[in-house]
Short mmCIF file of C-alpha atoms in Angstrom, two decimals:
data_model
loop_
_atom_site.label_atom_id
_atom_site.label_comp_id
_atom_site.label_asym_id
_atom_site.label_seq_id
_atom_site.Cartn_x
_atom_site.Cartn_y
_atom_site.Cartn_z
CA MET O 1 -8.45 -14.95 18.74
CA THR O 2 -9.40 -18.56 18.05
CA GLN O 3 -10.49 -20.35 14.93
CA SER O 4 -13.85 -21.01 16.53
CA SER O 5 -14.53 -17.28 16.72
CA PRO O 6 -16.43 -15.46 13.95
CA GLN O 7 -13.09 -14.17 12.64
CA PRO O 8 -12.26 -15.81 9.29
CA LEU O 9 -9.36 -18.25 9.13
CA PHE O 10 -7.26 -16.15 6.73
CA TRP O 11 -6.95 -13.27 9.16
CA ASP O 12 -6.47 -15.63 12.09
CA GLU O 13 -3.41 -16.92 10.27
CA VAL O 14 -2.15 -13.39 9.60
CA VAL O 15 -2.38 -12.48 13.29
CA ALA O 16 -0.72 -15.74 14.36
CA ASN O 17 2.12 -15.43 11.84
CA ALA O 18 2.87 -11.86 12.93
CA GLN O 19 3.26 -13.11 16.49
CA LYS O 20 5.41 -16.11 15.56
CA GLY O 21 8.87 -16.10 17.07
CA HIS O 22 8.05 -13.32 19.53
CA ASP O 23 7.06 -13.15 23.18
CA SER O 24 3.37 -14.06 23.30
CA SER O 25 2.84 -11.73 26.26
CA GLU O 26 3.41 -8.72 24.01
CA LYS O 27 0.93 -8.30 21.18
CA ARG O 28 2.58 -7.48 17.85
CA PRO O 29 0.68 -5.84 14.98
CA PHE O 30 0.61 -7.38 11.53
CA PHE O 31 1.97 -5.23 8.71
CA SER O 32 0.44 -4.73 5.27
CA LEU O 33 1.53 -3.17 1.99
CA ALA O 34 -1.26 -0.77 1.06
CA PRO O 35 -3.21 -1.15 -2.17
CA MET O 36 -1.95 1.57 -4.51
CA GLU O 37 -3.21 2.40 -7.97
CA ALA O 38 -0.74 1.44 -10.72
CA VAL O 39 1.80 0.43 -8.04
CA THR O 40 1.00 -2.75 -6.11
CA ASP O 41 0.86 -5.17 -9.02
CA THR O 42 2.54 -8.57 -9.08
CA ILE O 43 5.80 -6.90 -10.10
CA PHE O 44 6.20 -4.44 -7.26
CA ARG O 45 4.77 -6.80 -4.64
CA ARG O 46 7.58 -9.24 -5.42
CA VAL O 47 10.20 -6.49 -5.26
CA VAL O 48 8.94 -5.49 -1.80
CA GLU O 49 8.93 -9.13 -0.72
CA LYS O 50 12.60 -9.35 -1.69
CA ALA O 51 13.47 -6.13 0.16
CA GLY O 52 11.58 -6.95 3.36
CA ALA O 53 8.27 -8.76 3.39
CA PRO O 54 5.13 -7.50 5.13
CA ASP O 55 2.57 -9.94 6.50
CA VAL O 56 -0.14 -8.98 3.99
CA TYR O 57 -0.20 -7.63 0.44
CA PHE O 58 -3.10 -5.98 -1.37
CA THR O 59 -3.68 -5.75 -5.11
CA GLU O 60 -4.27 -2.55 -6.98
CA PHE O 61 -7.90 -1.53 -6.57
CA THR O 62 -9.96 -3.15 -9.29
CA ASN O 63 -13.29 -2.07 -10.75
CA ALA O 64 -15.93 -4.69 -9.90
CA SER O 65 -18.06 -3.72 -12.90
CA SER O 66 -15.16 -4.38 -15.26
CA MET O 67 -14.44 -7.74 -13.62
CA ILE O 68 -17.86 -9.08 -14.57
CA HIS O 69 -18.24 -7.39 -17.95
CA PRO O 70 -17.74 -9.86 -20.85
CA LYS O 71 -15.32 -7.52 -22.64
CA ALA O 72 -13.96 -5.20 -19.95
CA LYS O 73 -12.79 -8.09 -17.76
CA PHE O 74 -9.75 -8.55 -20.00
CA SER O 75 -8.62 -4.97 -19.37
CA VAL O 76 -8.36 -5.52 -15.61
CA GLN O 77 -6.91 -9.03 -15.51
CA GLY O 78 -3.38 -7.69 -14.99
CA ARG O 79 -4.47 -5.98 -11.79
CA LEU O 80 -5.39 -9.32 -10.26
CA ALA O 81 -2.53 -11.37 -11.68
CA VAL O 82 -0.54 -13.30 -9.08
CA ALA O 83 2.74 -15.04 -9.88
CA GLU O 84 3.07 -18.70 -9.02
CA ASN O 85 5.84 -18.09 -6.49
CA GLU O 86 4.53 -14.98 -4.73
CA THR O 87 2.55 -14.62 -1.52
CA GLN O 88 -1.17 -14.51 -2.30
CA PRO O 89 -2.47 -10.95 -1.80
CA VAL O 90 -5.88 -9.73 -0.72
CA ALA O 91 -7.95 -8.55 -3.69
CA GLN O 92 -9.18 -4.99 -3.34
CA ILE O 93 -12.24 -4.13 -5.43
CA TRP O 94 -14.40 -1.04 -5.76
CA GLY O 95 -17.82 -0.15 -7.08
CA SER O 96 -21.22 1.26 -6.18
CA ARG O 97 -23.58 -1.49 -7.37
CA PRO O 98 -24.19 -4.39 -4.98
CA GLU O 99 -24.79 -6.80 -7.84
CA ASP O 100 -21.41 -5.90 -9.37
CA ILE O 101 -19.59 -6.29 -6.06
CA ALA O 102 -21.27 -9.66 -5.45
CA GLY O 103 -20.45 -10.91 -8.95
CA ALA O 104 -16.83 -9.75 -8.80
CA ALA O 105 -16.20 -11.15 -5.32
CA LYS O 106 -17.59 -14.55 -6.34
CA LEU O 107 -14.91 -14.80 -9.04
CA LEU O 108 -12.06 -14.42 -6.56
CA PRO O 109 -11.98 -17.85 -4.84
CA ASP O 110 -11.40 -19.63 -8.17
CA MET O 111 -8.51 -17.21 -8.79
CA GLY O 112 -6.84 -18.29 -5.56
CA TYR O 113 -7.85 -15.36 -3.40
CA ARG O 114 -8.68 -15.99 0.23
CA ALA O 115 -9.92 -12.53 1.20
CA VAL O 116 -11.50 -9.47 -0.40
CA ASP O 117 -11.20 -5.81 0.57
CA LEU O 118 -13.69 -3.09 -0.36
CA ASN O 119 -12.31 0.35 -1.19
CA MET O 120 -14.43 2.99 0.52
CA GLY O 121 -11.75 5.65 0.82
CA CYS O 122 -10.37 6.48 -2.62
CA PRO O 123 -10.47 10.27 -3.11
CA ASP O 124 -10.09 10.21 -6.90
CA PRO O 125 -12.74 12.51 -8.48
CA THR O 126 -13.66 9.96 -11.16
CA VAL O 127 -14.26 7.24 -8.57
CA VAL O 128 -16.25 9.63 -6.36
CA LYS O 129 -18.32 10.76 -9.35
CA ASN O 130 -19.29 7.11 -9.86
CA GLY O 131 -20.60 6.91 -6.30
CA ALA O 132 -17.73 4.71 -5.10
CA GLY O 133 -14.59 5.04 -3.01
CA SER O 134 -14.82 7.80 -0.43
CA ASP O 135 -18.23 8.86 -1.77
CA LEU O 136 -19.69 5.90 0.13
CA ILE O 137 -18.99 7.81 3.35
CA ARG O 138 -21.91 9.99 2.26
CA HIS O 139 -24.08 6.99 1.31
CA GLN O 140 -23.94 4.75 4.32
CA ASP O 141 -26.89 2.51 3.50
CA LEU O 142 -25.30 1.66 0.17
CA ALA O 143 -21.97 0.96 1.87
CA ALA O 144 -23.68 -1.59 4.12
CA GLN O 145 -25.31 -3.22 1.09
CA LEU O 146 -21.93 -3.53 -0.62
CA VAL O 147 -20.42 -5.34 2.36
CA SER O 148 -23.35 -7.74 2.40
CA ALA O 149 -22.96 -8.32 -1.34
CA ALA O 150 -19.23 -9.08 -1.00
CA LYS O 151 -19.96 -11.64 1.71
CA GLU O 152 -21.87 -13.73 -0.84
CA SER O 153 -18.46 -14.88 -2.07
CA GLY O 154 -17.83 -16.74 1.18
CA LEU O 155 -14.55 -14.85 1.58
CA PRO O 156 -13.71 -12.73 4.62
CA VAL O 157 -14.56 -9.11 3.78
CA SER O 158 -12.54 -6.13 4.93
CA VAL O 159 -13.04 -2.42 4.31
CA LYS O 160 -10.50 0.36 3.80
CA THR O 161 -11.83 3.86 4.35
CA ARG O 162 -11.12 7.35 5.66
CA LEU O 163 -12.30 9.24 8.72
CA GLY O 164 -14.80 11.28 6.78
CA PHE O 165 -15.55 12.97 3.49
CA TYR O 166 -15.32 16.65 4.42
CA ASP O 167 -14.43 16.53 8.10
CA PRO O 168 -12.35 13.95 9.97
CA MET O 169 -14.80 14.09 12.87
CA GLU O 170 -17.38 12.42 10.64
CA PHE O 171 -15.79 9.14 11.77
CA ARG O 172 -18.11 9.14 14.80
CA ASP O 173 -21.10 8.58 12.52
CA TRP O 174 -19.38 6.75 9.71
CA LEU O 175 -17.16 4.06 11.24
CA PRO O 176 -19.96 2.54 13.37
CA VAL O 177 -21.85 1.81 10.14
CA ILE O 178 -18.99 -0.36 8.88
CA LEU O 179 -18.32 -1.95 12.25
CA GLN O 180 -21.96 -3.02 12.48
CA GLN O 181 -21.46 -5.08 9.30
CA ASP O 182 -19.17 -7.52 11.15
CA VAL O 183 -16.27 -7.07 8.72
CA ALA O 184 -13.07 -9.05 9.25
CA VAL O 185 -10.81 -5.98 9.18
CA LEU O 186 -11.46 -2.26 9.22
CA THR O 187 -8.56 -0.21 7.84
CA VAL O 188 -8.74 3.48 8.67
CA HIS O 189 -6.69 6.07 6.82
CA LEU O 190 -6.53 8.78 9.46
CA ARG O 191 -7.57 11.66 7.21
CA SER O 192 -10.74 12.87 5.53
CA ARG O 193 -11.25 12.80 1.78
CA LYS O 194 -10.98 16.60 1.70
CA GLU O 195 -7.62 16.48 3.46
CA MET O 196 -6.23 14.03 0.89
CA SER O 197 -2.65 13.49 2.12
CA LYS O 198 -1.89 17.14 2.78
CA ALA O 199 -2.82 17.26 6.47
CA PRO O 200 -1.03 15.22 9.16
CA ALA O 201 -2.69 11.92 10.04
CA HIS O 202 -5.01 12.25 13.05
CA PHE O 203 -3.24 9.93 15.47
CA GLU O 204 -5.03 11.70 18.32
CA LEU O 205 -8.26 9.93 17.30
CA ILE O 206 -6.90 6.38 17.48
CA ASP O 207 -7.94 5.62 21.06
CA GLU O 208 -11.50 6.75 20.41
CA ILE O 209 -11.64 4.57 17.30
CA VAL O 210 -10.29 1.61 19.27
CA ALA O 211 -12.93 2.12 21.96
CA MET O 212 -15.61 2.31 19.25
CA ARG O 213 -14.42 -0.95 17.71
CA ASP O 214 -14.29 -2.66 21.11
CA ALA O 215 -17.84 -1.61 21.90
CA ILE O 216 -19.45 -2.40 18.55
CA ALA O 217 -17.42 -5.20 16.92
CA PRO O 218 -14.71 -6.63 19.18
CA ASN O 219 -13.95 -9.42 16.67
CA THR O 220 -13.12 -6.93 13.91
CA LEU O 221 -9.41 -6.29 13.48
CA LEU O 222 -8.43 -2.63 13.34
CA GLN O 223 -5.68 -1.56 10.94
CA ILE O 224 -4.27 1.97 10.88
CA ASN O 225 -2.90 3.84 7.86
CA GLY O 226 -1.38 7.27 7.33
CA ASP O 227 2.08 8.83 7.88
CA ILE O 228 3.62 5.52 8.99
CA LYS O 229 6.82 4.95 7.06
CA SER O 230 8.47 1.91 8.61
CA ARG O 231 7.93 -1.18 10.72
CA ALA O 232 9.64 0.57 13.64
CA GLU O 233 7.22 3.51 13.46
CA GLY O 234 4.27 1.12 13.21
CA GLU O 235 5.41 -0.91 16.21
CA ALA O 236 5.86 2.26 18.26
CA LEU O 237 2.35 3.42 17.31
CA ALA O 238 0.82 0.05 18.20
CA HIS O 239 2.69 0.05 21.51
CA SER O 240 1.24 3.48 22.33
CA HIS O 241 -2.26 2.34 21.30
CA PRO O 242 -2.53 -1.37 22.24
CA GLY O 243 -5.91 -1.80 20.55
CA ILE O 244 -4.32 -1.54 17.10
CA ASP O 245 -4.13 -4.93 15.35
CA GLY O 246 -2.45 -3.98 12.09
CA ILE O 247 -0.39 -1.29 10.39
CA LEU O 248 -0.77 -0.42 6.70
CA ILE O 249 2.17 1.29 4.95
CA GLY O 250 1.60 2.99 1.62
CA ARG O 251 3.62 5.97 0.41
CA GLY O 252 6.39 5.20 2.89
CA ILE O 253 7.51 2.38 0.61
CA PHE O 254 8.51 4.98 -1.99
CA GLU O 255 10.92 6.53 0.49
CA ASN O 256 12.28 3.21 1.71
CA PRO O 257 11.69 -0.12 -0.07
CA TYR O 258 13.07 -1.84 3.04
CA ALA O 259 10.32 -0.34 5.22
CA PHE O 260 9.04 -3.74 6.37
CA GLU O 261 12.31 -5.39 7.38
CA GLU O 262 12.30 -6.54 11.00
CA SER O 263 15.91 -5.59 11.76
CA PRO O 264 16.64 -2.30 9.97
CA ARG O 265 20.18 -1.90 8.70
CA GLN O 266 22.18 0.26 6.36
CA HIS O 267 21.77 -1.00 2.81
CA THR O 268 24.35 -0.68 0.10
CA LEU O 269 23.88 1.04 -3.20
CA GLU O 270 24.46 -2.32 -4.85
CA GLU O 271 21.45 -3.75 -2.99
CA SER O 272 19.19 -0.94 -4.17
CA ILE O 273 20.40 -1.32 -7.75
CA ALA O 274 19.70 -5.06 -7.48
CA LEU O 275 16.09 -4.26 -6.56
CA LEU O 276 15.80 -1.98 -9.58
CA LYS O 277 17.18 -4.71 -11.84
CA LEU O 278 14.75 -7.21 -10.33
CA GLN O 279 11.89 -4.86 -11.14
CA LEU O 280 13.10 -4.57 -14.72
CA ASP O 281 13.25 -8.36 -15.07
CA LEU O 282 9.79 -8.86 -13.56
CA PHE O 283 8.40 -6.09 -15.76
CA ASP O 284 9.64 -7.94 -18.84
CA GLU O 285 8.24 -11.23 -17.52
CA VAL O 286 4.75 -9.86 -16.89
CA ASN O 287 4.75 -7.87 -20.12
CA ALA O 288 5.53 -11.04 -22.09
CA THR O 289 3.36 -13.58 -20.28
CA VAL O 290 0.49 -11.86 -18.47
CA THR O 291 -0.58 -8.47 -19.79
CA PRO O 292 0.97 -5.57 -21.73
CA LYS O 293 2.70 -3.09 -19.42
CA HIS O 294 3.38 0.56 -20.16
CA PHE O 295 7.08 1.32 -19.83
CA GLU O 296 6.46 4.93 -18.84
CA ALA O 297 4.87 3.72 -15.59
CA LEU O 298 8.22 2.24 -14.59
CA LYS O 299 9.81 5.67 -14.36
CA ARG O 300 7.98 6.56 -11.16
CA TYR O 301 10.07 3.92 -9.37
CA PHE O 302 13.54 5.17 -10.32
CA LYS O 303 13.70 7.60 -7.41
CA ILE O 304 13.05 4.77 -4.93
CA TYR O 305 16.33 3.11 -5.80
CA LEU O 306 18.47 6.00 -6.99
CA ARG O 307 18.80 8.54 -4.20
CA GLY O 308 21.20 9.39 -1.41
CA PHE O 309 24.45 9.53 -3.39
CA ALA O 310 26.29 11.96 -5.64
CA HIS O 311 25.10 12.02 -9.24
CA ALA O 312 21.86 10.24 -8.28
CA SER O 313 19.82 13.03 -9.85
CA ALA O 314 21.88 12.94 -13.06
CA LEU O 315 21.55 9.16 -13.29
CA ARG O 316 17.78 9.35 -12.77
CA GLN O 317 17.54 11.96 -15.51
CA MET O 318 19.35 9.63 -17.91
CA LEU O 319 16.90 6.86 -17.07
CA MET O 320 13.93 9.19 -17.52
CA GLU O 321 14.99 9.60 -21.15
CA THR O 322 14.85 5.85 -21.85
CA HIS O 323 11.99 4.09 -23.61
CA ALA O 324 12.56 0.39 -22.88
CA THR O 325 13.94 -1.83 -20.14
CA ASP O 326 16.98 -2.74 -22.24
CA GLU O 327 17.81 0.96 -22.55
CA VAL O 328 17.66 1.27 -18.76
CA ARG O 329 20.04 -1.66 -18.42
CA GLU O 330 22.43 -0.09 -20.96
CA VAL O 331 22.55 3.16 -18.97
CA LEU O 332 23.17 1.29 -15.72
CA ASP O 333 25.93 -0.82 -17.29
CA ARG O 334 27.60 2.32 -18.61
CA GLU O 335 27.32 4.54 -15.54
CA LEU O 336 27.42 2.36 -12.44
CA ALA O 337 31.11 1.49 -12.40
CA ARG O 338 31.95 5.17 -11.93
CA VAL O 339 29.26 5.64 -9.29
CA TYR O 340 30.33 2.56 -7.33
CA ALA O 341 33.95 3.70 -7.43
CA ALA O 342 33.06 7.11 -6.02
CA VAL O 343 30.97 5.60 -3.21
CA ALA O 344 33.63 3.01 -2.37
CA ALA O 345 36.27 5.74 -2.14
CA ASP O 346 34.05 7.63 0.31
CA GLN O 347 34.19 10.63 -1.95
CA HIS O 348 30.40 10.65 -1.76
CA ILE O 349 29.10 8.46 1.07
CA TYR O 350 25.99 6.54 0.10
CA ARG O 351 23.00 6.98 2.37
CA ASP O 352 20.20 4.45 2.20
CA ASN O 353 16.63 5.56 1.57
CA ALA O 354 15.70 5.88 5.22
CA ALA O 355 18.68 8.14 5.94
CA ALA O 356 18.14 10.19 2.80
CA SER O 357 14.44 10.63 3.59
CA ALA O 358 15.17 11.72 7.16
CA GLU O 359 17.66 14.29 5.90
CA MET O 360 15.22 15.65 3.34
CA ALA O 361 12.46 15.85 5.96
CA ALA O 362 14.77 17.77 8.29
CA ALA O 363 15.71 20.17 5.50
CA THR O 364 12.04 20.74 4.64
CA ALA O 365 11.17 21.37 8.29
CA ALA O 366 14.04 23.85 8.61
CA LYS O 367 12.88 25.66 5.48
CA LEU O 368 9.31 25.91 6.77
CA ALA O 369 10.59 27.20 10.11
CA ARG O 370 12.63 29.91 8.35
CA GLU O 371 9.66 30.94 6.23
CA ALA O 372 7.44 31.10 9.31
CA ALA O 373 10.01 33.24 11.15
CA GLU O 374 10.28 35.62 8.19
CA SER O 375 6.53 36.04 7.76
#
């Protein structure tokens, strides 16, 4: 892809940077941290960058109507906050009114954003009830109008969506509508809205989607999302389906904060604790200087860092009973010396998140197999 092509410069740079330092004869996909509600704020993005940086970050999805409302805009400013020293993310916005999308997107360049992503896949009932997110799969004319409205900002516009609303096979009617809008990137979560995340991702449909993209909008980058938990898994998928340009990892980051590292290795418990402490420090920073943060939201992260060793569950339970970051630090200061000593003595060998997740997945599969055999 060249800069003279219709593809916007931002995404040209992403593709080029992903290829940097590697054999140019073998195409490498770019990797992105998925936009996740109440997760991918400036705090967690910087923690992931420390653990193993992806090529692209996305913000939490942000309500376009609130962004342009004189009063409501203050309630969403934290979602779009970017620290001075962090990699600039792509802003993801959502809505169902073209005028709101246009107004919100036009604010982004002055905030430092170089690209905007439209959420057309969120399955949340409240979002769907407002005619946005995955509901746009059922209102294709409106979806096209929203893309056009976002383009008024002058930023490259991408779209994240699902295969369909009720049925994954709806992609044959739905995805062409988006591809015809000449978007910079189309990200496809390989499930329908009805399937949520309960069904396996439909990898068997990738080649047909690639062929569709090639026929309708060859300049549009295609990014795949769903059941991909690490860079290695994403590279293997892209190798099997060469038309894939990018890989988006979402929930996999909760199982392994090092999911994006290029050379996977065993990580120590001390390294994982350091990430937790970094998150505590950044939480305090943002809470004091950017926007009030709810401490309870921090608790969802404890399991990311505290797993795979004896007493992990007990330590997490202690942290779940805290009410402030200083209380978390006090518990860690009190308990960690004993935990480190046990791990160092090999009484309870520490397994990093990837190993612990693989073991839990194997145990779950074995349990399901037993239940199936007994039924």
